[in-house]
Tab-separated table of C-alpha atoms and ligand atoms in Angstrom:
chain	number	residue	atom	x	y	z
A	1	MET	CA	114.525	69.369	82.588
A	2	PRO	CA	114.433	73.021	83.681
A	3	VAL	CA	113.792	73.561	87.366
A	4	LEU	CA	110.691	75.283	88.721
A	5	VAL	CA	111.061	76.930	92.128
A	6	GLN	CA	107.756	77.503	93.914
A	7	LYS	CA	107.512	79.514	97.105
A	8	PHE	CA	104.548	79.328	99.471
A	9	GLY	CA	104.096	82.067	102.082
A	10	GLY	CA	102.967	81.777	105.675
A	11	THR	CA	99.236	82.108	104.962
A	12	SER	CA	99.415	79.361	102.330
A	13	VAL	CA	100.839	76.835	104.810
A	14	HIS	CA	98.789	77.960	107.806
A	15	GLY	CA	97.566	74.733	109.334
A	16	PRO	CA	97.234	71.105	108.242
A	17	GLU	CA	94.395	71.667	105.742
A	18	ARG	CA	96.312	74.302	103.837
A	19	ILE	CA	99.523	72.309	103.918
A	20	ARG	CA	97.639	69.402	102.339
A	21	ALA	CA	96.209	71.773	99.715
A	22	VAL	CA	99.694	73.115	98.958
A	23	ALA	CA	100.940	69.527	98.652
A	24	ARG	CA	98.198	68.793	96.091
A	25	ARG	CA	99.254	71.825	94.110
A	26	ILE	CA	102.896	70.720	94.219
A	27	ALA	CA	101.886	67.202	93.179
A	28	GLU	CA	100.096	68.640	90.115
A	29	ALA	CA	103.202	70.564	89.073
A	30	ARG	CA	105.264	67.431	89.588
A	31	ALA	CA	102.837	65.408	87.469
A	32	ALA	CA	103.170	68.041	84.733
A	33	GLY	CA	106.817	67.026	84.564
A	34	HIS	CA	108.620	69.812	86.408
A	35	ALA	CA	111.749	69.292	88.456
A	36	LEU	CA	110.547	71.019	91.587
A	37	VAL	CA	112.111	72.921	94.443
A	38	VAL	CA	109.596	74.306	96.930
A	39	VAL	CA	110.471	77.006	99.436
A	40	VAL	CA	108.161	77.414	102.416
A	41	SER	CA	107.693	80.152	105.016
A	42	ALA	CA	106.780	79.589	108.633
A	43	MET	CA	103.099	78.812	109.241
A	44	GLY	CA	100.821	81.822	109.704
A	45	ASP	CA	102.126	84.255	112.312
A	46	THR	CA	104.689	81.830	113.703
A	47	THR	CA	107.615	84.215	113.257
A	48	ASP	CA	105.809	87.041	115.083
A	49	GLU	CA	104.807	84.623	117.836
A	50	LEU	CA	108.373	83.375	118.260
A	51	ILE	CA	109.629	86.964	118.495
A	52	ALA	CA	106.992	87.753	121.132
A	53	LEU	CA	107.882	84.579	123.003
A	54	ALA	CA	111.565	85.511	123.037
A	55	HIS	CA	110.740	88.931	124.462
A	56	ARG	CA	108.692	87.348	127.206
A	57	VAL	CA	111.768	85.360	128.204
A	58	SER	CA	114.309	88.143	127.818
A	59	PRO	CA	113.988	91.842	126.980
A	60	THR	CA	117.218	91.803	124.987
A	61	PRO	CA	117.710	88.410	123.353
A	62	SER	CA	120.959	88.063	121.427
A	63	ARG	CA	120.720	88.118	117.659
A	64	ARG	CA	122.409	84.741	117.390
A	65	GLU	CA	119.827	83.054	119.590
A	66	MET	CA	117.009	84.892	117.803
A	67	ASP	CA	118.208	83.348	114.544
A	68	MET	CA	118.361	79.904	116.154
A	69	LEU	CA	114.780	80.419	117.302
A	70	LEU	CA	113.249	81.998	114.197
A	71	SER	CA	114.821	79.530	111.780
A	72	THR	CA	112.744	76.782	113.414
A	73	GLY	CA	109.474	78.239	112.072
A	74	GLU	CA	110.352	77.388	108.485
A	75	ARG	CA	111.681	73.975	109.516
A	76	VAL	CA	108.287	73.050	110.902
A	77	SER	CA	106.627	73.931	107.580
A	78	MET	CA	109.200	72.133	105.445
A	79	ALA	CA	108.889	68.849	107.315
A	80	LEU	CA	105.073	68.959	107.338
A	81	THR	CA	104.956	69.764	103.621
A	82	ALA	CA	107.262	66.848	102.842
A	83	MET	CA	105.056	64.545	104.943
A	84	ALA	CA	101.925	65.691	103.113
A	85	LEU	CA	103.600	65.005	99.760
A	86	ASP	CA	104.663	61.589	100.936
A	87	ASP	CA	101.029	60.798	101.665
A	88	LEU	CA	100.142	61.696	98.081
A	89	GLY	CA	102.746	59.262	96.846
A	90	VAL	CA	105.137	62.020	95.776
A	91	GLU	CA	108.703	61.434	96.870
A	92	ALA	CA	109.930	64.479	98.711
A	93	ILE	CA	112.750	65.489	101.018
A	94	SER	CA	113.090	68.607	103.128
A	95	PHE	CA	116.311	70.569	103.698
A	96	THR	CA	117.186	73.474	105.963
A	97	GLY	CA	118.855	76.526	104.458
A	98	SER	CA	122.283	75.278	105.402
A	99	GLN	CA	121.629	71.792	103.978
A	100	SER	CA	120.534	73.546	100.791
A	101	GLY	CA	123.924	75.240	100.570
A	102	ILE	CA	122.705	78.777	101.210
A	103	LEU	CA	125.843	80.512	102.391
A	104	THR	CA	125.508	83.948	103.935
A	105	ASP	CA	127.577	86.592	105.640
A	106	ASP	CA	127.619	86.536	109.440
A	107	SER	CA	125.117	89.321	110.069
A	108	HIS	CA	122.470	87.757	112.309
A	109	SER	CA	118.859	88.710	111.494
A	110	HIS	CA	119.867	90.497	108.289
A	111	ALA	CA	122.250	88.106	106.596
A	112	ARG	CA	122.990	88.495	102.906
A	113	ILE	CA	123.476	85.525	100.636
A	114	LEU	CA	127.093	85.185	99.484
A	115	ALA	CA	126.782	81.998	97.446
A	116	VAL	CA	124.466	79.060	96.882
A	117	ARG	CA	125.956	75.558	96.591
A	118	PRO	CA	122.904	73.429	95.893
A	119	GLU	CA	124.698	70.061	95.687
A	120	ARG	CA	122.285	68.170	97.880
A	121	ILE	CA	119.320	69.732	96.093
A	122	ARG	CA	120.733	68.686	92.709
A	123	ALA	CA	121.352	65.151	93.902
A	124	ALA	CA	117.814	64.843	95.260
A	125	LEU	CA	116.333	66.286	92.048
A	126	ASP	CA	118.368	63.764	90.074
A	127	GLN	CA	116.699	61.030	92.112
A	128	GLY	CA	113.325	62.428	91.035
A	129	LYS	CA	112.466	63.884	94.436
A	130	VAL	CA	110.630	67.112	95.126
A	131	VAL	CA	112.887	69.203	97.340
A	132	ILE	CA	111.301	71.285	100.098
A	133	VAL	CA	113.521	74.057	101.457
A	134	ALA	CA	113.088	76.066	104.646
A	135	GLY	CA	112.994	79.698	103.553
A	136	PHE	CA	114.572	82.773	105.136
A	137	GLN	CA	117.732	81.120	106.453
A	138	GLY	CA	121.259	80.078	105.672
A	139	VAL	CA	124.591	79.439	107.310
A	140	SER	CA	127.662	81.616	107.587
A	141	PRO	CA	130.734	79.663	106.450
A	142	ALA	CA	132.904	82.123	108.411
A	143	THR	CA	131.248	81.576	111.805
A	144	LYS	CA	129.407	78.292	111.072
A	145	GLU	CA	126.330	79.919	112.579
A	146	ILE	CA	122.730	79.717	111.380
A	147	THR	CA	121.579	83.076	110.041
A	148	THR	CA	118.258	84.524	108.881
A	149	LEU	CA	117.742	86.840	105.935
A	150	GLY	CA	115.431	89.468	107.434
A	151	ARG	CA	111.634	89.556	107.583
A	152	GLY	CA	110.020	88.280	104.415
A	153	GLY	CA	113.278	86.620	103.377
A	154	SER	CA	111.773	83.393	102.031
A	155	ASP	CA	111.090	85.149	98.724
A	156	THR	CA	114.809	85.840	98.487
A	157	THR	CA	115.615	82.202	99.267
A	158	ALA	CA	113.395	81.150	96.354
A	159	VAL	CA	114.970	83.526	93.849
A	160	ALA	CA	118.502	82.702	95.017
A	161	LEU	CA	117.818	79.003	94.473
A	162	ALA	CA	116.312	79.657	91.041
A	163	ALA	CA	119.412	81.662	90.109
A	164	ALA	CA	121.714	78.878	91.340
A	165	LEU	CA	119.717	76.203	89.503
A	166	ALA	CA	119.506	78.170	86.233
A	167	PRO	CA	117.777	77.965	83.899
A	168	ALA	CA	114.921	78.013	86.386
A	169	ARG	CA	111.672	79.887	86.805
A	170	CYS	CA	110.333	81.095	90.104
A	171	GLU	CA	106.695	81.283	91.188
A	172	ILE	CA	105.832	83.108	94.387
A	173	PHE	CA	102.481	81.901	95.735
A	174	THR	CA	100.836	84.316	98.095
A	175	ASP	CA	97.482	85.256	99.631
A	176	VAL	CA	96.700	87.889	96.962
A	177	ASP	CA	96.152	87.462	93.229
A	178	GLY	CA	99.338	89.255	92.206
A	179	VAL	CA	100.917	92.697	92.379
A	180	PHE	CA	98.272	95.447	92.553
A	181	THR	CA	98.387	99.080	91.420
A	182	ALA	CA	97.976	99.924	95.142
A	183	ASP	CA	97.068	98.077	98.322
A	184	PRO	CA	93.430	97.063	97.623
A	185	ARG	CA	92.573	97.412	101.313
A	186	VAL	CA	93.339	101.125	100.994
A	187	VAL	CA	92.348	101.737	97.383
A	188	PRO	CA	89.235	99.757	96.383
A	189	ALA	CA	89.837	100.670	92.712
A	190	ALA	CA	93.259	99.005	92.704
A	191	ARG	CA	93.753	96.302	90.084
A	192	ILE	CA	96.284	93.640	89.172
A	193	VAL	CA	99.333	94.650	87.141
A	194	PRO	CA	99.721	91.779	84.646
A	195	ARG	CA	103.318	92.563	83.624
A	196	LEU	CA	105.796	94.586	85.591
A	197	PRO	CA	109.403	95.321	84.596
A	198	PHE	CA	112.070	94.360	87.159
A	199	THR	CA	113.172	97.955	87.795
A	200	LEU	CA	109.699	99.090	88.715
A	201	CYS	CA	108.953	95.989	90.725
A	202	ALA	CA	112.139	96.649	92.705
A	203	ALA	CA	111.164	100.287	93.252
A	204	LEU	CA	107.738	99.165	94.420
A	205	ALA	CA	109.154	96.605	96.831
A	206	HIS	CA	111.595	99.162	98.270
A	207	SER	CA	108.843	101.762	98.703
A	208	GLY	CA	106.531	99.710	100.871
A	209	GLY	CA	104.893	97.347	98.355
A	210	ARG	CA	104.131	94.385	100.575
A	211	VAL	CA	103.925	91.552	98.093
A	212	LEU	CA	107.606	90.817	97.519
A	213	HIS	CA	110.755	91.083	99.611
A	214	ALA	CA	112.751	93.925	98.049
A	215	ARG	CA	115.993	91.973	98.006
A	216	CYS	CA	114.286	89.124	96.164
A	217	VAL	CA	113.369	91.470	93.330
A	218	ASP	CA	116.860	92.994	93.169
A	219	LEU	CA	118.322	89.515	92.942
A	220	ALA	CA	115.821	88.354	90.316
A	221	ALA	CA	116.606	91.428	88.215
A	222	ARG	CA	120.350	90.934	88.494
A	223	GLU	CA	120.241	87.216	87.738
A	224	ARG	CA	117.383	87.586	85.254
A	225	VAL	CA	115.246	84.979	86.978
A	226	PRO	CA	111.752	84.918	85.447
A	227	LEU	CA	109.398	85.596	88.336
A	228	THR	CA	105.639	85.225	88.716
A	229	VAL	CA	103.541	86.307	91.691
A	230	ARG	CA	100.211	84.501	92.003
A	231	SER	CA	97.552	83.369	94.397
A	232	ALA	CA	97.997	80.173	96.358
A	233	PHE	CA	94.212	79.816	96.543
A	234	GLU	CA	92.746	81.108	93.272
A	235	ASP	CA	93.564	80.087	89.749
A	236	HIS	CA	94.606	83.508	88.525
A	237	PRO	CA	97.505	84.180	86.107
A	238	GLY	CA	99.003	86.706	88.552
A	239	THR	CA	101.756	89.188	87.774
A	240	HIS	CA	104.740	88.418	85.568
A	241	ILE	CA	107.888	90.303	86.455
A	242	VAL	CA	109.741	90.748	83.178
A	243	PRO	CA	113.055	92.180	81.996
A	244	ASP	CA	112.866	95.927	81.407
A	245	ASP	CA	113.570	95.631	77.698
A	246	GLU	CA	110.457	93.495	77.165
A	247	GLU	CA	108.374	96.470	78.139
A	248	GLY	CA	109.012	98.502	74.989
A	249	SER	CA	109.445	102.251	74.836
A	250	VAL	CA	109.437	103.962	78.190
A	251	GLU	CA	110.237	107.518	77.065
A	252	GLN	CA	106.785	108.645	78.026
A	253	ALA	CA	106.220	109.213	81.721
A	254	ARG	CA	104.290	106.279	83.069
A	255	VAL	CA	103.043	105.430	86.550
A	256	VAL	CA	102.374	101.739	87.189
A	257	ALA	CA	101.557	101.662	90.900
A	258	ILE	CA	101.285	103.653	94.125
A	259	ALA	CA	103.077	102.326	97.201
A	260	HIS	CA	102.658	103.614	100.723
A	261	GLN	CA	104.447	103.280	104.034
A	262	GLY	CA	102.263	104.456	106.876
A	263	ASP	CA	104.109	104.653	110.168
A	264	VAL	CA	107.701	105.503	109.459
A	265	SER	CA	110.069	107.045	111.956
A	266	VAL	CA	112.528	109.608	110.652
A	267	LEU	CA	115.822	110.070	112.491
A	268	ILE	CA	117.998	113.102	111.892
A	269	ALA	CA	121.476	113.344	113.385
A	270	GLU	CA	123.294	116.638	113.169
A	271	GLY	CA	126.813	117.355	114.223
A	272	ASN	CA	129.629	119.696	113.700
A	273	ALA	CA	132.965	118.621	115.040
A	274	GLY	CA	134.677	115.788	113.203
A	275	GLY	CA	133.595	116.469	109.627
A	276	VAL	CA	132.885	113.818	107.072
A	277	ALA	CA	135.111	111.122	108.602
A	278	GLU	CA	133.205	111.273	111.846
A	279	ALA	CA	129.880	111.171	110.051
A	280	ARG	CA	131.080	108.109	108.181
A	281	GLY	CA	131.969	106.435	111.478
A	282	ILE	CA	128.479	107.114	112.793
A	283	VAL	CA	126.888	105.672	109.661
A	284	GLU	CA	129.007	102.552	110.103
A	285	ASN	CA	128.230	102.126	113.786
A	286	VAL	CA	124.512	102.697	113.367
A	287	HIS	CA	124.414	100.185	110.528
A	288	GLU	CA	126.221	97.642	112.671
A	289	ALA	CA	123.797	98.061	115.586
A	290	PHE	CA	120.554	98.673	113.615
A	291	PRO	CA	120.898	97.080	110.182
A	292	ALA	CA	117.213	97.617	109.370
A	293	LEU	CA	117.464	101.406	109.563
A	294	GLN	CA	117.714	102.846	106.092
A	295	LEU	CA	120.190	105.673	105.541
A	296	VAL	CA	118.381	108.032	103.188
A	297	ALA	CA	120.654	111.081	103.220
A	298	HIS	CA	124.088	112.227	104.282
A	299	GLU	CA	124.528	115.922	103.749
A	300	GLN	CA	127.851	117.500	104.435
A	301	ALA	CA	127.035	121.179	103.986
A	302	THR	CA	130.465	122.280	105.219
A	303	ALA	CA	133.531	120.478	106.514
A	304	THR	CA	132.226	121.020	110.029
A	305	HIS	CA	128.500	120.527	109.655
A	306	GLY	CA	126.871	117.304	108.627
A	307	ALA	CA	123.398	115.836	108.763
A	308	LEU	CA	122.459	112.173	108.555
A	309	VAL	CA	118.924	110.978	107.943
A	310	TRP	CA	117.549	107.475	108.444
A	311	THR	CA	114.067	106.040	108.204
A	312	GLY	CA	112.826	102.927	109.908
A	313	ALA	CA	110.547	101.282	112.420
A	314	ARG	CA	109.494	103.053	115.625
A	315	ASP	CA	111.144	100.410	117.796
A	316	ASP	CA	114.565	100.774	116.224
A	317	ALA	CA	114.237	104.563	116.275
A	318	GLU	CA	113.431	104.595	119.984
A	319	GLN	CA	116.264	102.236	120.791
A	320	LEU	CA	118.801	104.201	118.790
A	321	LYS	CA	117.632	107.395	120.443
A	322	ALA	CA	118.125	105.890	123.879
A	323	ARG	CA	121.579	104.549	123.005
A	324	PHE	CA	122.773	107.171	120.540
A	325	ARG	CA	125.768	108.358	122.561
A	326	GLU	CA	127.054	104.842	123.051
A	327	VAL	CA	126.314	103.672	119.474
A	328	ARG	CA	127.823	106.639	117.681
A	329	GLY	CA	131.054	106.358	119.639
A	330	PRO	CA	133.259	109.099	121.021
A	331	GLY	CA	133.789	112.283	119.080
A	332	GLY	CA	132.247	115.659	118.436
A	333	GLU	CA	128.884	117.077	119.205
A	334	TRP	CA	126.042	115.187	117.615
A	335	THR	CA	122.376	115.353	118.405
A	336	LEU	CA	119.686	112.970	117.270
A	337	ALA	CA	116.102	114.037	116.648
A	338	VAL	CA	113.419	111.421	116.078
A	339	GLU	CA	110.004	112.010	114.522
A	340	HIS	CA	107.447	109.226	114.486
A	341	GLY	CA	104.431	108.671	112.292
A	342	ALA	CA	105.625	109.986	108.961
A	343	ALA	CA	104.096	108.556	105.801
A	344	PHE	CA	105.721	108.126	102.408
A	345	VAL	CA	103.576	107.618	99.337
A	346	SER	CA	105.430	106.744	96.145
A	347	LEU	CA	104.444	106.945	92.525
A	348	ILE	CA	106.250	104.020	90.943
A	349	GLY	CA	107.082	104.672	87.322
A	350	LEU	CA	109.611	105.803	84.786
A	351	GLY	CA	110.372	109.232	83.406
A	352	LEU	CA	108.658	111.074	86.256
A	353	GLY	CA	109.592	114.748	86.472
A	354	ALA	CA	108.232	118.214	87.069
A	355	PRO	CA	104.931	117.747	85.202
A	356	GLU	CA	104.066	114.719	87.348
A	357	ALA	CA	105.186	116.540	90.499
A	358	VAL	CA	102.794	119.394	89.664
A	359	ARG	CA	99.951	116.940	89.074
A	360	ALA	CA	100.734	115.062	92.272
A	361	VAL	CA	100.863	118.176	94.433
A	362	ARG	CA	97.627	119.480	92.921
A	363	ALA	CA	95.874	116.134	93.510
A	364	LEU	CA	97.024	116.179	97.144
A	365	GLU	CA	95.853	119.782	97.575
A	366	GLN	CA	92.433	118.881	96.232
A	367	ALA	CA	92.255	115.974	98.670
A	368	GLY	CA	93.152	118.337	101.522
A	369	VAL	CA	96.501	116.627	102.163
A	370	ALA	CA	99.470	118.810	103.117
A	371	LEU	CA	102.726	117.894	101.437
A	372	VAL	CA	105.793	117.759	103.689
A	373	ALA	CA	108.423	116.848	101.105
A	374	LEU	CA	108.815	115.451	97.608
A	375	ARG	CA	111.764	113.854	95.910
A	376	THR	CA	112.326	111.860	92.759
A	377	THR	CA	114.498	108.888	91.869
A	378	PRO	CA	114.811	107.297	88.411
A	379	SER	CA	111.939	104.923	89.141
A	380	ALA	CA	109.823	106.674	91.768
A	381	MET	CA	108.482	109.988	92.949
A	382	ILE	CA	108.149	109.940	96.707
A	383	VAL	CA	105.980	112.321	98.705
A	384	ARG	CA	106.059	112.615	102.446
A	385	VAL	CA	102.852	113.485	104.280
A	386	ALA	CA	101.627	113.249	107.879
A	387	GLY	CA	100.866	109.684	108.985
A	388	GLU	CA	97.102	110.359	109.341
A	389	ALA	CA	96.973	111.504	105.717
A	390	CYS	CA	98.646	108.408	104.312
A	391	GLU	CA	95.565	106.605	103.031
A	392	ALA	CA	93.907	109.756	101.671
A	393	ALA	CA	97.114	110.625	99.828
A	394	THR	CA	97.389	107.094	98.424
A	395	ARG	CA	93.800	107.196	97.145
A	396	ALA	CA	94.210	110.693	95.677
A	397	LEU	CA	97.372	109.783	93.789
A	398	HIS	CA	95.907	106.504	92.556
A	399	ALA	CA	92.828	108.357	91.272
A	400	GLU	CA	94.980	110.973	89.560
A	401	PHE	CA	97.464	108.648	87.869
A	402	LEU	CA	95.818	105.239	87.583
A	403	GLU	CA	92.083	105.662	87.271
A	404	GLY	CA	90.021	107.002	84.397
A	405	ALA	CA	91.338	107.593	80.904
B	501	LIG	N1	108.837	83.698	108.291
B	501	LIG	C1	109.627	84.855	107.970
B	501	LIG	C2	108.849	86.124	108.245
B	501	LIG	O1	107.719	86.061	108.702
B	501	LIG	C3	110.163	84.834	106.579
B	501	LIG	C4	109.141	84.826	105.470
B	501	LIG	O2	107.972	84.553	105.715
B	501	LIG	O3	109.516	85.074	104.336
B	501	LIG	O4	109.365	87.186	108.061
B	502	MG	MG1	106.224	87.557	102.393
């Protein structure tokens, strides 16, 4: 019997009523004959609350202890969900990430999955049980420590389990009806995308699309795990994420969605003494200390002048700025400039080039939005604008590329 992995997000398990509703939904899938693995997130805003709690106790909690703390949120949900199923007469057992055999590297708060050894899950499925797994966590076999996979990581847990239990499908239940052409809170005309190829779904997730964890989509694409995103509350078919080749000819430029990231900090380090080796060292050290900062460019104009650019959250940017000398290590002359409040609006699509850039810039002009920068990748065209202009730019680009004929 092929396995179905269902993942329920924090809103879907927020409180006893919703947990009971989720359990009824799981019981229906079980009655339909599926072998079921269910991944749950922490209830509601539990993870945010635990982070805030930690900071009230200590301004600089260690990443190991943060992982010990945050991993408990999902454990609460898993046990409660199993209890609710029990009440419905459905045999269920809950497992933590480490009991589920989710093995990660040792990078606390941003661990990557190295392997999944789902022996206990298989044994429980063989006994006819529904298996409930705590999302967003694993264990490092090297250090034997509990790790977490980064914010939103339960999606990745679900896809990793589906890949390990192949052939398996994965359904991500969330508080929206599926993947939209833009955030409907910003663009009222946004609509559901019924089918989305993996490549574009990955580009969307990496560009600020909030529905799926970017790493979950990368993993699903690589392992070819069929993935559906749908509402935990409504009976809507949702969005099917499909292999790229099921999408037919893509020679024609095509935009499928607009993603936006509103309050991004941009960090630019410039230096001139140690050349490319020194720049490499800085990239390494910054990654080690601030794994969530995204390196977006490393330009080595000459052997003695380099520039490094990262984007990320304001908090990380401020902290790196304050500690830049210490983090970068000894060496030549480097300065770090930080700008807050940048916005990036991305056209997600294939075959985007100069004609689309011209249309995009004209649409922004007409909306009175000043363009700061534009660049293209194989699956996105990304424009940078001032933070205040983010929503106007998102609406203008959606109207230009996704509304009307
Ligand atoms: N509870 C974690 C978070 O809020 C993981 C998840 O929900 O996927 O980031
Ligand atoms: Mg999520």
